[in-house]
Coordinates of C-alpha atoms and ligand atoms in Angstrom, one line a residue:
M1063 CA 172.0 113.5 108.4
S1064 CA 176.1 113.2 108.7
G1065 CA 176.7 111.2 105.7
A1066 CA 175.1 108.0 107.4
R1067 CA 172.6 106.2 105.2
T1068 CA 169.5 104.6 105.6
I1069 CA 168.9 101.1 104.0
D1070 CA 165.7 100.5 102.5
E1071 CA 163.7 97.3 103.1
G1072 CA 164.8 95.7 99.8
E1073 CA 168.5 96.4 100.5
F1074 CA 167.8 94.7 104.1
T1075 CA 166.5 91.7 102.9
S1076 CA 169.3 90.9 100.7
M1077 CA 171.8 91.7 103.4
K1078 CA 169.7 89.2 105.5
F1079 CA 169.9 86.8 102.6
A1080 CA 173.7 87.3 102.1
R1081 CA 174.2 86.5 105.8
S1082 CA 171.9 83.5 105.8
L1083 CA 173.8 82.1 102.5
Y1084 CA 177.2 82.8 104.3
L1085 CA 175.9 81.1 107.6
C1086 CA 174.9 77.9 105.4
V1087 CA 178.1 78.1 103.4
L1088 CA 180.1 77.8 106.6
M1089 CA 178.0 75.4 108.3
F1090 CA 178.4 73.2 105.1
S1091 CA 181.8 73.4 104.9
L1092 CA 182.2 72.8 108.9
S1093 CA 180.1 69.5 108.1
L1094 CA 182.5 68.5 105.6
T1095 CA 185.5 69.2 107.4
T1096 CA 184.1 66.5 110.1
V1097 CA 182.7 64.2 107.7
Q1098 CA 185.5 63.8 105.3
P1099 CA 188.3 62.7 107.5
A1100 CA 186.1 59.4 108.4
S1101 CA 184.7 59.0 104.9
A1102 CA 188.1 59.4 103.7
Q1103 CA 189.3 56.1 105.8
G1104 CA 186.1 54.2 105.0
S1105 CA 182.2 54.1 106.3
G1106 CA 182.5 56.0 109.3
S1107 CA 182.5 52.6 111.4
A1108 CA 185.6 50.8 112.2
T1109 CA 183.2 47.5 112.8
L1110 CA 181.4 47.8 109.3
D1111 CA 184.9 48.1 107.5
A1112 CA 186.2 45.2 109.3
I1113 CA 183.2 43.3 108.4
R1114 CA 183.5 44.3 104.6
A1115 CA 187.5 43.4 104.7
R1116 CA 186.8 40.3 105.8
G1117 CA 183.6 39.8 104.1
Q1118 CA 181.9 38.3 107.1
L1119 CA 180.1 39.3 110.6
L1120 CA 181.2 37.7 113.5
C1121 CA 178.1 37.4 115.6
G1122 CA 178.3 35.9 119.4
T1123 CA 175.4 33.7 120.0
A1124 CA 175.0 30.9 122.4
G1125 CA 174.5 28.1 119.9
T1126 CA 172.9 26.0 122.8
T1127 CA 169.4 27.3 122.9
P1128 CA 166.5 25.6 120.9
G1129 CA 164.5 28.4 119.2
F1130 CA 167.3 31.4 119.8
S1131 CA 170.4 29.6 118.5
L1132 CA 171.0 25.8 117.9
P1133 CA 172.7 23.9 114.7
D1134 CA 170.1 21.7 113.1
S1135 CA 170.7 18.2 111.8
Q1136 CA 172.6 19.8 108.6
G1137 CA 174.5 21.9 111.0
V1138 CA 172.9 25.2 110.1
M1139 CA 172.3 27.8 113.0
R1140 CA 168.7 28.1 113.7
G1141 CA 166.7 30.5 115.7
L1142 CA 165.6 33.9 116.3
D1143 CA 169.2 35.0 117.5
A1144 CA 171.0 33.4 114.8
D1145 CA 168.1 35.1 112.3
S1146 CA 168.9 38.3 114.0
C1147 CA 172.5 38.1 113.2
R1148 CA 171.6 37.1 109.3
A1149 CA 169.5 40.1 109.5
V1150 CA 172.4 42.5 110.1
A1151 CA 174.7 40.5 107.9
A1152 CA 172.3 41.2 104.9
A1153 CA 172.2 44.8 105.7
A1154 CA 175.8 45.2 106.2
T1155 CA 177.2 43.3 103.3
G1156 CA 173.9 42.6 101.5
D1157 CA 174.3 38.7 102.1
A1158 CA 172.6 37.1 104.8
N1159 CA 174.8 34.1 104.8
K1160 CA 178.1 36.4 105.4
V1161 CA 178.0 35.5 109.2
K1162 CA 180.1 33.5 111.2
F1163 CA 178.3 32.3 114.6
V1164 CA 180.8 32.7 117.1
P1165 CA 180.1 30.5 120.5
T1166 CA 180.1 32.4 123.6
T1167 CA 179.0 31.2 127.0
T1168 CA 176.9 33.3 129.7
Q1169 CA 180.3 34.3 131.2
N1170 CA 182.7 35.0 128.4
R1171 CA 180.0 36.9 126.1
F1172 CA 180.8 40.5 127.3
T1173 CA 184.8 39.9 127.1
A1174 CA 184.0 38.3 123.9
L1175 CA 182.5 41.6 122.6
Q1176 CA 184.9 44.0 124.6
S1177 CA 187.9 42.5 123.1
G1178 CA 186.8 42.6 119.3
E1179 CA 186.4 38.6 118.9
V1180 CA 182.8 39.2 118.0
D1181 CA 181.3 42.3 116.1
M1182 CA 177.9 41.9 118.3
L1183 CA 176.2 39.6 120.6
S1184 CA 173.0 38.2 119.9
R1185 CA 172.3 35.6 122.4
G1186 CA 169.5 36.1 125.4
T1187 CA 171.4 39.1 127.0
T1188 CA 169.5 41.2 129.4
W1189 CA 169.7 44.9 128.9
T1190 CA 170.8 46.4 131.9
L1191 CA 172.0 49.6 133.3
G1192 CA 175.3 48.2 135.0
R1193 CA 175.9 46.6 131.5
E1194 CA 175.7 49.7 129.8
G1195 CA 177.3 51.9 132.4
N1196 CA 180.1 49.7 133.6
L1197 CA 181.0 47.4 130.6
G1198 CA 181.7 50.1 127.9
L1199 CA 178.7 48.4 126.0
E1200 CA 175.3 49.1 124.6
F1201 CA 172.1 48.0 123.7
A1202 CA 171.1 48.1 120.2
W1203 CA 167.5 46.6 120.3
V1204 CA 165.4 44.2 122.4
N1205 CA 164.6 41.0 120.2
Y1206 CA 162.6 39.2 122.7
Y1207 CA 161.0 40.9 125.8
D1208 CA 161.4 38.0 128.8
G1209 CA 161.4 37.4 132.2
T1210 CA 163.2 35.1 134.6
G1211 CA 161.0 31.8 135.2
F1212 CA 161.5 28.4 137.2
L1213 CA 161.1 25.1 135.8
V1214 CA 160.3 22.2 138.1
K1215 CA 159.8 18.4 138.4
K1216 CA 156.1 17.7 138.0
S1217 CA 156.7 14.8 140.8
A1218 CA 157.6 17.6 143.2
G1219 CA 154.1 18.8 143.3
V1220 CA 155.2 22.6 143.5
K1221 CA 152.6 24.8 142.0
S1222 CA 154.2 28.6 142.6
A1223 CA 157.9 29.8 143.0
K1224 CA 157.1 30.9 146.7
E1225 CA 156.7 27.2 147.7
L1226 CA 160.6 26.7 146.6
D1227 CA 161.6 27.6 150.2
G1228 CA 164.8 25.7 150.9
A1229 CA 165.4 24.6 147.4
T1230 CA 168.3 24.2 145.3
V1231 CA 168.0 26.1 142.4
C1232 CA 170.4 25.6 139.1
V1233 CA 171.8 28.9 137.6
A1234 CA 174.0 30.2 135.1
P1235 CA 176.9 32.0 136.6
G1236 CA 177.2 35.9 135.7
S1237 CA 173.7 35.6 134.3
T1238 CA 171.2 38.3 135.6
T1239 CA 169.2 35.0 136.7
E1240 CA 171.4 34.7 139.6
L1241 CA 170.5 38.5 140.6
A1242 CA 166.8 38.1 139.8
D1243 CA 166.6 34.9 142.0
A1244 CA 168.4 36.4 144.9
D1245 CA 165.9 39.4 145.0
F1246 CA 163.1 37.0 144.7
F1247 CA 163.9 35.0 147.6
R1248 CA 165.0 37.9 149.6
I1249 CA 161.7 39.9 149.2
N1250 CA 159.6 36.8 149.9
N1251 CA 161.7 36.0 153.2
I1252 CA 162.2 32.4 152.0
K1253 CA 165.9 30.5 151.4
F1254 CA 167.5 28.8 148.2
T1255 CA 170.6 27.5 147.6
P1256 CA 171.8 28.5 144.0
I1257 CA 173.7 25.9 142.2
L1258 CA 175.9 27.4 139.7
I1259 CA 177.4 25.6 136.9
Q1260 CA 178.6 27.2 133.6
D1261 CA 178.3 24.7 131.1
V1262 CA 174.9 24.7 129.8
S1263 CA 174.3 21.1 129.2
E1264 CA 176.2 20.2 132.6
L1265 CA 173.7 22.4 134.2
Q1266 CA 170.2 21.2 132.6
G1267 CA 171.7 17.6 133.3
A1268 CA 172.0 18.6 137.1
F1269 CA 168.3 19.9 137.0
L1270 CA 167.2 16.7 135.0
S1271 CA 169.2 13.9 137.5
G1272 CA 167.8 15.8 140.4
R1273 CA 171.0 17.9 141.8
C1274 CA 168.4 20.8 141.8
D1275 CA 164.9 20.9 142.7
A1276 CA 164.7 23.8 140.1
Y1277 CA 166.2 25.3 136.9
S1278 CA 166.1 28.9 136.7
T1279 CA 166.7 31.3 133.6
D1280 CA 164.9 33.2 131.0
A1281 CA 161.5 32.0 130.6
S1282 CA 161.9 31.4 126.8
A1283 CA 164.9 29.2 127.5
L1284 CA 163.3 27.0 130.0
A1285 CA 160.3 26.9 127.6
T1286 CA 162.1 25.6 124.7
F1287 CA 164.4 23.6 126.7
R1288 CA 161.2 22.1 127.8
F1289 CA 159.8 21.4 124.7
S1290 CA 163.3 20.1 123.2
Q1291 CA 162.5 17.1 125.9
G1292 CA 160.2 15.5 123.4
P1293 CA 157.7 13.2 125.4
K1294 CA 159.6 14.0 128.7
A1295 CA 158.1 17.7 128.5
E1296 CA 155.0 16.1 130.3
E1297 CA 157.3 15.4 133.6
L1298 CA 158.2 19.2 133.8
V1299 CA 156.3 22.2 134.6
L1300 CA 157.2 25.9 133.9
L1301 CA 156.1 27.6 137.4
P1302 CA 153.5 30.6 136.5
D1303 CA 155.6 33.1 138.4
I1304 CA 157.9 35.4 136.3
I1305 CA 160.1 37.3 138.7
S1306 CA 161.8 40.0 136.6
K1307 CA 162.2 42.0 133.6
E1308 CA 164.5 40.4 131.3
P1309 CA 164.7 42.5 127.9
L1310 CA 166.9 40.3 125.6
G1311 CA 168.7 42.7 123.5
L1312 CA 171.4 43.0 120.5
V1313 CA 174.8 44.2 121.9
V1314 CA 177.6 46.5 120.5
R1315 CA 180.7 48.1 122.1
K1316 CA 180.0 51.8 122.8
S1317 CA 182.2 54.1 120.6
D1318 CA 181.1 53.0 116.9
D1319 CA 177.6 55.0 116.7
K1320 CA 177.6 54.2 112.9
W1321 CA 177.4 50.5 113.7
F1322 CA 175.0 51.0 116.7
D1323 CA 172.8 53.0 114.1
I1324 CA 173.0 49.7 111.5
V1325 CA 172.2 47.0 114.3
R1326 CA 169.2 49.2 115.6
W1327 CA 167.9 50.0 112.4
T1328 CA 168.1 46.4 110.9
F1329 CA 165.7 45.5 113.7
I1330 CA 163.3 48.7 113.0
A1331 CA 163.1 47.5 109.3
M1332 CA 162.0 44.4 110.2
I1333 CA 159.4 45.5 112.5
T1334 CA 158.4 48.2 110.1
A1335 CA 158.2 45.8 107.2
E1336 CA 155.9 43.2 109.5
E1337 CA 153.6 46.6 110.2
K1338 CA 153.1 47.0 106.2
G1339 CA 152.4 43.4 105.5
I1340 CA 155.8 43.2 103.8
T1341 CA 157.4 39.5 103.7
S1342 CA 160.4 37.7 102.4
K1343 CA 157.6 36.3 99.8
N1344 CA 156.1 39.6 98.7
V1345 CA 158.4 42.1 98.9
D1346 CA 159.0 42.3 95.2
S1347 CA 155.3 43.0 94.8
F1348 CA 155.8 46.3 96.5
M1349 CA 158.8 47.7 94.4
D1350 CA 156.3 49.6 92.5
S1351 CA 154.4 50.9 95.8
K1352 CA 153.2 54.4 95.6
E1353 CA 153.2 54.5 99.7
P1354 CA 156.0 56.9 100.7
D1355 CA 156.7 55.0 103.9
I1356 CA 157.2 51.5 101.6
R1357 CA 159.3 53.3 99.1
R1358 CA 161.8 54.7 101.5
L1359 CA 162.0 51.3 103.6
L1360 CA 162.5 49.6 100.0
G1361 CA 165.3 51.9 99.1
L1362 CA 163.0 53.3 96.5
E1363 CA 163.5 56.8 97.7
G1364 CA 164.9 59.2 100.3
D1365 CA 168.6 57.8 100.4
M1366 CA 167.5 55.8 103.8
G1367 CA 170.7 53.2 103.5
K1368 CA 173.1 56.1 102.5
A1369 CA 172.1 57.7 105.8
L1370 CA 173.5 54.4 107.4
G1371 CA 176.7 54.1 105.3
L1372 CA 174.9 51.3 103.7
D1373 CA 173.2 50.6 100.3
N1374 CA 169.9 51.9 100.0
K1375 CA 168.5 48.5 99.1
W1376 CA 169.5 47.5 102.8
A1377 CA 166.2 47.0 104.2
Y1378 CA 165.0 45.1 100.9
N1379 CA 167.9 42.6 101.5
I1380 CA 167.0 41.9 105.1
I1381 CA 163.3 41.4 104.3
K1382 CA 164.2 39.4 101.1
Q1383 CA 166.7 37.0 102.7
V1384 CA 165.7 36.9 106.2
G1385 CA 162.1 38.4 106.6
N1386 CA 160.2 40.7 108.6
F1387 CA 160.2 40.3 112.4
G1388 CA 157.0 38.1 112.7
E1389 CA 158.4 35.7 110.5
M1390 CA 161.3 35.2 112.1
W1391 CA 159.4 34.7 115.3
D1392 CA 156.9 32.1 113.5
R1393 CA 159.9 30.2 111.8
S1394 CA 161.6 29.7 115.1
I1395 CA 159.4 30.4 118.1
T1396 CA 155.9 29.4 117.1
P1397 CA 157.0 26.0 116.6
M1398 CA 158.1 25.9 120.2
G1399 CA 154.5 26.3 121.4
V1400 CA 155.6 29.9 122.9
P1401 CA 153.1 32.6 122.2
R1402 CA 154.1 35.8 121.1
G1403 CA 152.4 38.2 123.9
I1404 CA 154.4 41.0 124.8
N1405 CA 156.6 40.4 121.8
N1406 CA 153.7 41.4 119.2
L1407 CA 153.7 44.6 117.4
W1408 CA 152.4 47.6 119.3
T1409 CA 149.4 47.4 117.0
K1410 CA 148.5 44.2 118.3
G1411 CA 148.7 44.8 122.1
G1412 CA 152.6 44.1 122.2
L1413 CA 156.1 46.3 122.6
Q1414 CA 157.4 46.1 119.3
Y1415 CA 157.0 49.9 117.8
A1416 CA 159.1 50.9 114.9
P1417 CA 160.3 54.9 114.9
P1418 CA 159.9 56.1 111.3
I1419 CA 162.3 55.4 108.6
R1420 CA 162.6 58.8 107.3
Ligands
LIG2294 N1 169.4 37.0 130.2 C1 170.1 36.2 131.2 C2 170.5 35.1 131.1 C3 171.0 34.6 129.9 C4 171.9 33.1 129.7 O1 173.1 33.2 129.7 N2 171.1 32.3 129.8 C5 171.5 30.6 129.6 C6 170.3 29.7 130.0 S1 170.9 28.8 131.0 C7 172.4 30.7 128.5 O2 171.9 31.4 127.5 N3 173.1 29.6 128.4 C8 173.3 29.0 127.1 C9 175.0 28.7 127.1 O3 175.7 29.5 128.1 O4 175.3 28.4 126.5 C10 171.4 37.4 130.9 O5 171.6 38.3 130.0 O6 172.4 37.3 132.2

């Protein structure tokens, strides 16, 4: 047949192999050209590079909320939000203490993050569409599933939020609480007058002095505020109604995906550690574990840290220095008498579920 030659199966296979090899090499070199410029400049995350250069994570906290972020008598910031910052610092720098807690208010927190004054927010901030869609921010994880509640004086004799018709309610301006309260009173066809006060101690003072009939915010903050009143807590009642969903999250700027990944996987590592029973106290005893999930978590195999632009000991450092998620909870929230509830692990009926580290 006219000079055309047929190819046998062996030749066909080797042509296929050559083509696959060519495609692989092409894809590999393409991947190099996209990765190289970033790695030539640093880690690939401008935020991580800035943290490493200044030797500190700048973490936006409230600094006013017992159980979440409040300095102790030695001036050390304590609480679930504060420890969330420490965990990210441990992942990013290898040292949980390389963090500066920057005070932010309900109103100025988003500007502080957008302007680069802080690297992240860890201060009871509700994950909403508007905040992701309009503000150029994104939520890396939820460290507390909460809801809006009301605190009232026992002497008022109110038993449920629907009895608050005509009440004055103390609320922080710029909060989702404002919106949740407005929805609740509208749905129930009852009236209220919001009293908006930016400074939180003034706001709480206004409630205690009787200027407002109720104080409304995230139920967690109400419970820990009530607890912090000592014997006077008896005079305050947290109403049973939870009128909204308030998933409180860790917030970063959009456009630094690698930094987003680091914050997100810091939490996943702490939840994974809790799932596996690994704590700050016993983590070293797992360093000879044969279990692949544990070996990957602790940086014994799999280069998981490297994939995040971090040391492979990133999760070990978090667990050793800050602990697993349950330890963080028990250190700060349990003493306030708040049950774990939906904040438990999924294996215990809660919402915290760690995607695989692999
Ligand atoms: N989760 C709600 C409310 C958060 C909020 O700001 N709560 C007040 C409670 S009064 C607070 O944290 N105040 C502390 C402060 O501003 O220092 C939101 O994201 O808007």
